[in-house]
């Protein structure tokens, strides 16, 4: 994770990187548009439920299960093959994330472990804990060099300390860093992408930026495409100010597209077409 100088609040310091303030402001305006829609005042629960479904579909797509929304909506069995299991994991994580908001600020590592347990849905010894030396990682869509187990442990502890300490960093910055760190480290033996995107959602909701969880960044990440996602992640992993700023901006665009998606749902409900 990159910081700027020796700031006591390195997450907040990232807010001064070129273009980040503009991304934060753009996201705020996009979120405000959704929350200001007249349908949100009467049917926010429906918007939240639909955003959860669409977010799970987007996250699953980035992990190799690029299903049509209606297929996700109608399917009841997610145990048949690898793609079905990925989508099932994405749906379980979306449902679980809302239950972990109160724990995140006190124990983010506990939340990450729980997310992996829910995603993996198995009782293996490697489930629900960071990987150990010598353990392989099943994350074929991310080809970055794999940090050692010792590096994973140290960086997770550092990230946890920053989250617990709080600070003045914008929600977008914190969410992007949490997301980027998990993808860069791949701390678990599987499902790291799904866990990373769920953690991003938890930060965005728990920070108060998107308290009703109606701006699914996963939708935007999927819409921007896997190639752009991985290119932006490369920038984050580089640790350069430009690379980190580009990753934060990419996450900002994803949140904005998620907000746009829910605005469209509001419009459809208002017309009586959904």
Coordinates of N, CA and C in Angstrom, one line a residue, residues 34-225:
X34 N -29.0 9.2 -6.5 CA -29.8 8.0 -6.2 C -30.7 8.3 -4.9
X35 N -30.0 8.8 -3.9 CA -30.7 9.0 -2.6 C -31.8 10.1 -2.7
X36 N -31.6 11.0 -3.7 CA -32.6 12.0 -3.8 C -33.7 11.7 -4.7
X37 N -33.7 10.5 -5.3 CA -34.8 10.1 -6.2 C -36.1 9.8 -5.4
X38 N -37.2 10.2 -5.9 CA -38.4 10.1 -5.2 C -38.8 8.7 -4.9
X39 N -38.4 7.7 -5.7 CA -38.7 6.3 -5.5 C -38.0 5.8 -4.2
X40 N -36.8 6.3 -3.9 CA -36.0 5.9 -2.8 C -36.8 6.2 -1.5
X41 N -37.6 7.2 -1.5 CA -38.3 7.6 -0.2 C -39.4 6.6 0.1
X42 N -39.9 5.9 -0.9 CA -41.0 5.0 -0.7 C -40.7 3.5 -0.9
X43 N -39.6 3.2 -1.7 CA -39.4 1.8 -2.0 C -37.9 1.5 -1.9
X44 N -37.2 2.0 -0.9 CA -35.8 1.9 -0.8 C -35.4 0.4 -0.5
X45 N -36.3 -0.4 0.2 CA -36.0 -1.8 0.4 C -35.9 -2.5 -0.9
X46 N -36.8 -2.2 -1.9 CA -36.7 -2.9 -3.2 C -35.5 -2.5 -3.9
X47 N -35.0 -1.3 -3.8 CA -33.8 -0.9 -4.5 C -32.6 -1.6 -3.9
X48 N -32.6 -1.7 -2.6 CA -31.5 -2.4 -1.9 C -31.4 -3.8 -2.3
X49 N -32.6 -4.5 -2.4 CA -32.6 -5.9 -2.8 C -32.1 -6.1 -4.2
X50 N -32.6 -5.2 -5.1 CA -32.2 -5.3 -6.5 C -30.7 -5.0 -6.7
X51 N -30.2 -4.0 -5.9 CA -28.8 -3.7 -6.0 C -27.9 -4.8 -5.5
X52 N -28.4 -5.5 -4.5 CA -27.6 -6.7 -4.0 C -27.5 -7.8 -5.0
X53 N -28.6 -8.1 -5.7 CA -28.6 -9.1 -6.7 C -27.7 -8.7 -7.9
X54 N -27.8 -7.4 -8.3 CA -27.0 -7.0 -9.4 C -25.5 -6.9 -9.0
X55 N -25.2 -6.5 -7.8 CA -23.9 -6.5 -7.3 C -23.2 -7.9 -7.3
X56 N -24.0 -8.9 -6.8 CA -23.5 -10.3 -6.8 C -23.2 -10.7 -8.2
X57 N -24.1 -10.4 -9.1 CA -23.9 -10.8 -10.5 C -22.6 -10.2 -11.1
X58 N -22.4 -8.9 -10.8 CA -21.2 -8.3 -11.2 C -19.9 -8.8 -10.6
X59 N -19.9 -9.1 -9.3 CA -18.8 -9.7 -8.7 C -18.5 -11.1 -9.2
X60 N -19.5 -11.9 -9.4 CA -19.4 -13.2 -10.0 C -18.8 -13.2 -11.4
X61 N -19.2 -12.2 -12.2 CA -18.7 -12.0 -13.6 C -17.2 -11.8 -13.6
X62 N -16.7 -11.0 -12.6 CA -15.3 -10.7 -12.5 C -14.5 -11.9 -12.1
X63 N -15.1 -12.9 -11.5 CA -14.5 -14.1 -11.0 C -14.7 -15.3 -11.9
X64 N -15.2 -15.0 -13.1 CA -15.4 -16.0 -14.1 C -16.7 -16.6 -14.4
X65 N -17.8 -16.1 -13.7 CA -19.1 -16.5 -13.9 C -20.0 -15.4 -14.4
X66 N -19.8 -15.1 -15.7 CA -20.5 -14.0 -16.4 C -21.9 -14.4 -16.8
X67 N -22.8 -14.4 -15.9 CA -24.2 -14.8 -16.2 C -25.1 -13.6 -16.5
X68 N -26.1 -13.9 -17.2 CA -27.1 -12.8 -17.4 C -27.9 -12.6 -16.1
X69 N -28.3 -11.4 -15.9 CA -29.0 -11.1 -14.6 C -30.2 -12.0 -14.4
X70 N -31.0 -12.3 -15.4 CA -32.2 -13.1 -15.3 C -31.8 -14.5 -14.9
X71 N -30.7 -15.0 -15.4 CA -30.2 -16.4 -15.0 C -29.9 -16.4 -13.5
X72 N -29.3 -15.4 -13.0 CA -29.0 -15.3 -11.6 C -30.3 -15.2 -10.8
X73 N -31.3 -14.5 -11.3 CA -32.5 -14.3 -10.6 C -33.4 -15.6 -10.5
X74 N -33.3 -16.4 -11.6 CA -34.2 -17.5 -11.6 C -33.6 -18.8 -11.0
X75 N -32.2 -18.8 -11.0 CA -31.5 -20.1 -10.6 C -31.7 -20.3 -9.0
X76 N -31.9 -21.5 -8.6 CA -32.0 -21.8 -7.2 C -30.9 -22.8 -6.8
X77 N -30.3 -23.5 -7.7 CA -29.2 -24.4 -7.4 C -27.9 -23.9 -7.9
X78 N -26.9 -23.6 -7.0 CA -25.6 -23.1 -7.4 C -24.5 -24.0 -7.0
X79 N -24.8 -25.3 -7.1 CA -23.8 -26.3 -6.8 C -23.3 -27.2 -8.0
X80 N -23.9 -26.9 -9.2 CA -23.7 -27.8 -10.3 C -22.3 -27.8 -10.9
X81 N -21.6 -26.6 -11.1 CA -20.3 -26.6 -11.7 C -19.5 -25.4 -11.1
X82 N -18.3 -25.2 -11.6 CA -17.5 -24.1 -11.1 C -18.1 -22.8 -11.2
X83 N -18.7 -22.4 -12.3 CA -19.3 -21.1 -12.5 C -20.5 -21.0 -11.5
X84 N -21.3 -22.0 -11.4 CA -22.4 -21.9 -10.5 C -22.0 -21.7 -9.0
X85 N -20.9 -22.4 -8.7 CA -20.4 -22.3 -7.3 C -19.8 -20.8 -7.0
X86 N -19.2 -20.3 -8.1 CA -18.7 -18.9 -8.0 C -19.9 -18.0 -7.7
X87 N -21.0 -18.1 -8.5 CA -22.1 -17.2 -8.4 C -22.8 -17.4 -7.0
X88 N -22.9 -18.7 -6.6 CA -23.4 -18.9 -5.3 C -22.7 -18.3 -4.2
X89 N -21.3 -18.3 -4.3 CA -20.5 -17.6 -3.3 C -20.7 -16.1 -3.3
X90 N -20.8 -15.6 -4.5 CA -21.1 -14.1 -4.6 C -22.4 -13.7 -4.0
X91 N -23.4 -14.5 -4.2 CA -24.7 -14.2 -3.6 C -24.7 -14.4 -2.0
X92 N -24.0 -15.4 -1.6 CA -23.9 -15.6 -0.1 C -23.1 -14.4 0.5
X93 N -22.1 -14.0 -0.1 CA -21.3 -12.9 0.4 C -22.1 -11.6 0.4
X94 N -22.9 -11.3 -0.6 CA -23.7 -10.1 -0.6 C -24.7 -10.2 0.6
X95 N -25.3 -11.3 0.8 CA -26.2 -11.4 2.0 C -25.5 -11.3 3.3
X96 N -24.3 -11.8 3.4 CA -23.5 -11.8 4.7 C -23.0 -10.4 5.0
X97 N -22.6 -9.7 4.0 CA -21.9 -8.4 4.2 C -22.6 -7.5 5.1
X98 N -24.0 -7.4 5.0 CA -24.8 -6.5 5.8 C -24.8 -6.9 7.3
X99 N -24.4 -8.2 7.6 CA -24.4 -8.6 9.0 C -23.1 -8.3 9.7
X100 N -22.1 -7.8 8.9 CA -20.8 -7.7 9.5 C -20.4 -6.2 9.6
X101 N -21.3 -5.3 9.4 CA -21.0 -3.9 9.4 C -20.5 -3.4 10.8
X102 N -21.2 -3.9 11.8 CA -20.8 -3.4 13.2 C -19.5 -4.0 13.7
X103 N -19.0 -5.1 13.0 CA -17.8 -5.7 13.5 C -16.6 -5.1 12.8
X104 N -16.8 -4.6 11.6 CA -15.7 -4.2 10.7 C -14.7 -3.2 11.4
X105 N -15.2 -2.2 12.0 CA -14.4 -1.1 12.5 C -13.6 -1.6 13.8
X106 N -14.1 -2.7 14.5 CA -13.4 -3.2 15.6 C -12.5 -4.4 15.3
X107 N -12.8 -5.1 14.2 CA -12.0 -6.3 13.9 C -12.1 -6.7 12.4
X108 N -11.5 -5.9 11.6 CA -11.6 -6.1 10.2 C -11.0 -7.5 9.8
X109 N -10.0 -8.0 10.5 CA -9.5 -9.3 10.1 C -10.5 -10.4 10.4
X110 N -11.2 -10.3 11.4 CA -12.3 -11.2 11.7 C -13.3 -11.2 10.7
X111 N -13.7 -10.0 10.2 CA -14.7 -9.9 9.1 C -14.1 -10.6 7.8
X112 N -12.9 -10.3 7.5 CA -12.3 -10.9 6.3 C -12.3 -12.5 6.4
X113 N -12.0 -13.0 7.5 CA -12.0 -14.4 7.7 C -13.4 -15.0 7.6
X114 N -14.4 -14.3 8.1 CA -15.8 -14.7 8.0 C -16.2 -14.7 6.5
X115 N -15.8 -13.7 5.8 CA -16.2 -13.6 4.4 C -15.6 -14.8 3.6
X116 N -14.4 -15.1 3.9 CA -13.8 -16.3 3.2 C -14.5 -17.6 3.6
X117 N -14.9 -17.7 4.8 CA -15.6 -18.9 5.3 C -16.9 -19.0 4.5
X118 N -17.6 -17.9 4.4 CA -18.9 -17.9 3.7 C -18.7 -18.2 2.2
X119 N -17.7 -17.6 1.6 CA -17.5 -17.8 0.2 C -17.1 -19.2 -0.1
X120 N -16.2 -19.8 0.7 CA -15.7 -21.2 0.4 C -16.7 -22.2 0.7
X121 N -17.6 -22.0 1.7 CA -18.6 -22.9 2.1 C -18.1 -24.3 2.2
X122 N -17.0 -24.5 2.9 CA -16.4 -25.8 3.2 C -15.8 -25.8 4.6
X123 N -15.4 -26.9 5.0 CA -14.8 -27.1 6.4 C -13.3 -27.4 6.3
X124 N -12.7 -27.1 5.2 CA -11.3 -27.4 5.1 C -10.4 -26.6 6.1
X125 N -9.3 -27.1 6.4 CA -8.4 -26.4 7.4 C -8.0 -25.0 6.9
X126 N -7.9 -24.9 5.6 CA -7.4 -23.6 5.1 C -8.5 -22.5 5.0
X127 N -9.7 -22.8 5.3 CA -10.8 -21.9 5.1 C -10.9 -21.0 6.4
X128 N -11.2 -19.7 6.1 CA -11.4 -18.7 7.2 C -10.2 -18.3 7.9
X129 N -9.0 -18.4 7.3 CA -7.8 -17.9 7.9 C -6.8 -17.5 6.7
X130 N -5.9 -16.6 7.0 CA -4.9 -16.3 6.0 C -4.1 -17.5 5.6
X131 N -3.6 -17.6 4.4 CA -2.8 -18.8 4.0 C -1.5 -18.8 4.7
X132 N -1.0 -20.0 4.8 CA 0.3 -20.3 5.4 C 1.4 -20.6 4.4
X133 N 2.6 -20.5 4.8 CA 3.7 -20.8 3.9 C 3.5 -22.1 3.2
X134 N 3.7 -22.1 1.9 CA 3.6 -23.3 1.1 C 2.2 -23.6 0.5
X135 N 1.2 -22.9 1.0 CA -0.1 -23.2 0.5 C -0.4 -22.4 -0.8
X136 N -1.0 -23.1 -1.7 CA -1.2 -22.5 -3.0 C -2.5 -21.7 -3.0
X137 N -2.6 -20.8 -4.0 CA -3.8 -19.9 -4.1 C -4.5 -20.2 -5.4
X138 N -5.8 -20.5 -5.4 CA -6.6 -20.7 -6.6 C -7.3 -19.4 -6.9
X139 N -6.6 -18.5 -7.7 CA -7.1 -17.2 -8.2 C -6.6 -17.0 -9.6
X140 N -7.1 -17.8 -10.5 CA -6.5 -17.9 -11.9 C -6.6 -16.6 -12.7
X141 N -7.6 -15.7 -12.3 CA -7.8 -14.5 -13.1 C -6.9 -13.4 -12.7
X142 N -6.2 -13.5 -11.7 CA -5.2 -12.5 -11.2 C -3.8 -13.1 -11.3
X143 N -3.0 -12.6 -12.3 CA -1.7 -13.2 -12.5 C -0.6 -12.5 -11.9
X144 N -0.8 -11.6 -10.9 CA 0.3 -10.9 -10.3 C 1.1 -11.8 -9.4
X145 N 2.4 -11.4 -9.2 CA 3.2 -12.2 -8.3 C 2.6 -12.3 -6.9
X146 N 2.7 -13.5 -6.3 CA 2.1 -13.8 -5.1 C 3.0 -13.4 -3.9
X147 N 2.6 -12.5 -3.0 CA 3.4 -12.2 -1.8 C 3.5 -13.4 -0.9
X148 N 4.5 -13.4 -0.1 CA 4.8 -14.5 0.8 C 3.7 -14.5 1.9
X149 N 3.6 -15.6 2.6 CA 2.6 -15.6 3.8 C 3.1 -14.6 4.8
X150 N 4.4 -14.4 5.0 CA 4.8 -13.5 6.0 C 4.5 -12.1 5.6
X151 N 4.6 -11.7 4.4 CA 4.3 -10.4 3.9 C 2.8 -10.2 4.0
X152 N 2.0 -11.2 3.7 CA 0.5 -11.1 3.9 C 0.2 -10.8 5.3
X153 N 0.7 -11.5 6.2 CA 0.4 -11.3 7.6 C 0.7 -9.9 8.1
X154 N 1.9 -9.4 7.7 CA 2.3 -8.0 8.1 C 1.4 -7.0 7.5
X155 N 1.1 -7.1 6.2 CA 0.3 -6.1 5.6 C -1.1 -6.1 6.0
X156 N -1.7 -7.3 6.3 CA -3.0 -7.4 6.8 C -3.1 -6.7 8.2
X157 N -2.1 -6.9 9.0 CA -2.1 -6.3 10.4 C -2.0 -4.8 10.2
X158 N -1.2 -4.3 9.3 CA -1.1 -2.9 9.1 C -2.4 -2.3 8.6
X159 N -3.1 -3.0 7.7 CA -4.4 -2.5 7.2 C -5.4 -2.5 8.3
X160 N -5.4 -3.5 9.1 CA -6.3 -3.6 10.2 C -6.1 -2.5 11.2
X161 N -4.9 -2.2 11.5 CA -4.6 -1.0 12.4 C -5.1 0.3 11.9
X162 N -5.0 0.5 10.6 CA -5.5 1.7 10.0 C -7.0 1.8 10.1
X163 N -7.7 0.7 9.8 CA -9.1 0.7 9.9 C -9.6 1.0 11.3
X164 N -9.0 0.3 12.2 CA -9.4 0.4 13.6 C -9.1 1.9 14.2
X165 N -8.0 2.4 13.7 CA -7.6 3.8 14.2 C -8.6 4.8 13.6
X166 N -9.2 4.5 12.5 CA -10.1 5.5 11.9 C -9.3 6.6 11.2
X167 N -9.9 7.7 11.1 CA -9.1 8.8 10.4 C -10.1 9.6 9.5
X168 N -9.5 10.5 8.7 CA -10.3 11.4 8.0 C -10.4 11.1 6.5
X169 N -9.9 9.9 6.1 CA -9.9 9.6 4.7 C -11.3 9.4 4.1
X170 N -11.5 9.9 2.9 CA -12.9 9.7 2.3 C -13.2 8.2 2.2
X171 N -14.4 7.9 2.2 CA -14.9 6.5 2.2 C -14.3 5.8 0.9
X172 N -14.4 6.5 -0.2 CA -13.9 5.9 -1.5 C -12.5 5.5 -1.4
X173 N -11.6 6.3 -0.8 CA -10.2 6.0 -0.6 C -10.0 4.8 0.2
X174 N -10.7 4.7 1.4 CA -10.5 3.6 2.2 C -11.0 2.3 1.5
X175 N -12.2 2.4 0.9 CA -12.7 1.2 0.2 C -11.8 0.7 -0.9
X176 N -11.2 1.7 -1.7 CA -10.3 1.3 -2.7 C -9.1 0.6 -2.2
X177 N -8.5 1.1 -1.1 CA -7.3 0.6 -0.5 C -7.6 -0.8 0.0
X178 N -8.7 -1.0 0.7 CA -9.1 -2.3 1.3 C -9.2 -3.3 0.1
X179 N -9.9 -2.9 -0.9 CA -10.1 -3.7 -2.1 C -8.8 -4.1 -2.8
X180 N -8.0 -3.1 -3.0 CA -6.7 -3.3 -3.6 C -5.7 -4.2 -2.8
X181 N -5.7 -4.0 -1.5 CA -4.8 -4.8 -0.7 C -5.1 -6.2 -0.7
X182 N -6.4 -6.5 -0.7 CA -6.8 -7.9 -0.7 C -6.5 -8.6 -2.0
X183 N -6.8 -7.9 -3.1 CA -6.4 -8.4 -4.4 C -4.9 -8.6 -4.6
X184 N -4.2 -7.6 -4.1 CA -2.7 -7.7 -4.2 C -2.1 -8.8 -3.4
X185 N -2.7 -9.0 -2.2 CA -2.1 -10.0 -1.3 C -2.6 -11.4 -1.5
X186 N -3.9 -11.5 -2.0 CA -4.6 -12.8 -2.0 C -4.3 -13.6 -0.8
X187 N -4.8 -13.1 0.4 CA -4.5 -13.7 1.6 C -5.1 -15.1 1.9
X188 N -6.1 -15.4 1.1 CA -6.7 -16.7 1.3 C -6.4 -17.7 0.1
X189 N -6.7 -18.9 0.3 CA -6.3 -19.9 -0.7 C -7.3 -19.9 -1.9
X190 N -8.4 -19.1 -1.8 CA -9.4 -19.1 -2.8 C -10.3 -17.9 -2.6
X191 N -11.1 -17.5 -3.6 CA -12.2 -16.5 -3.5 C -11.7 -15.1 -3.1
X192 N -10.5 -14.8 -3.3 CA -10.0 -13.5 -2.8 C -10.7 -12.3 -3.6
X193 N -10.9 -12.5 -4.9 CA -11.6 -11.4 -5.6 C -13.0 -11.1 -5.0
X194 N -13.7 -12.2 -4.8 CA -15.1 -12.0 -4.2 C -15.0 -11.4 -2.8
X195 N -14.1 -11.8 -2.0 CA -13.9 -11.3 -0.7 C -13.5 -9.8 -0.8
X196 N -12.6 -9.5 -1.7 CA -12.2 -8.1 -1.8 C -13.3 -7.1 -2.2
X197 N -14.2 -7.6 -3.1 CA -15.3 -6.7 -3.5 C -16.3 -6.6 -2.4
X198 N -16.5 -7.7 -1.6 CA -17.4 -7.6 -0.5 C -16.9 -6.7 0.6
X199 N -15.6 -6.7 0.8 CA -15.0 -5.8 1.8 C -15.2 -4.3 1.3
X200 N -15.0 -4.1 0.0 CA -15.2 -2.7 -0.5 C -16.6 -2.3 -0.2
X201 N -17.6 -3.2 -0.4 CA -19.0 -2.8 -0.2 C -19.2 -2.5 1.3
X202 N -18.6 -3.3 2.2 CA -18.8 -3.1 3.6 C -18.2 -1.7 4.0
X203 N -17.1 -1.3 3.4 CA -16.6 0.1 3.7 C -17.5 1.1 3.2
X204 N -18.0 1.0 2.0 CA -18.8 2.1 1.5 C -20.1 2.2 2.2
X205 N -20.7 1.1 2.7 CA -21.9 1.1 3.4 C -21.7 1.6 4.9
X206 N -20.7 1.0 5.5 CA -20.4 1.3 6.9 C -19.9 2.7 7.2
X207 N -19.3 3.3 6.1 CA -18.8 4.7 6.3 C -19.9 5.7 6.2
X208 N -21.1 5.3 5.8 CA -22.2 6.2 5.6 C -22.3 6.8 4.3
X209 N -21.4 6.5 3.4 CA -21.5 7.0 2.0 C -22.7 6.4 1.3
X210 N -22.9 5.1 1.5 CA -24.0 4.4 0.9 C -24.7 3.6 1.9
X211 N -25.4 4.2 2.9 CA -25.9 3.4 4.0 C -26.9 2.4 3.7
X212 N -27.7 2.6 2.6 CA -28.7 1.6 2.2 C -28.2 0.6 1.2
X213 N -26.9 0.7 0.9 CA -26.3 -0.3 0.0 C -27.0 -0.3 -1.4
X214 N -27.2 0.8 -2.0 CA -27.9 0.9 -3.3 C -27.0 1.3 -4.4
X215 N -25.7 1.4 -4.2 CA -24.7 1.8 -5.2 C -23.7 0.7 -5.4
X216 N -24.0 -0.4 -5.9 CA -23.1 -1.6 -6.0 C -21.9 -1.3 -6.9
X217 N -20.8 -1.2 -6.3 CA -19.5 -1.0 -7.1 C -19.3 -2.2 -8.0
X218 N -19.7 -3.3 -7.5 CA -19.4 -4.6 -8.3 C -20.0 -4.5 -9.7
X219 N -21.2 -3.8 -9.8 CA -21.8 -3.6 -11.1 C -20.9 -2.8 -12.0
X220 N -20.3 -1.7 -11.4 CA -19.5 -0.8 -12.2 C -18.2 -1.5 -12.6
X221 N -17.6 -2.3 -11.7 CA -16.3 -3.0 -12.0 C -16.6 -3.9 -13.1
X222 N -17.7 -4.6 -13.1 CA -18.0 -5.6 -14.2 C -18.2 -4.8 -15.5
X223 N -18.9 -3.7 -15.4 CA -19.2 -2.9 -16.7 C -17.9 -2.3 -17.3
X224 N -17.0 -1.9 -16.4 CA -15.8 -1.4 -16.9 C -14.9 -2.5 -17.6
X225 N -15.1 -3.7 -17.1 CA -14.5 -4.9 -17.8 C -13.3 -5.4 -17.0

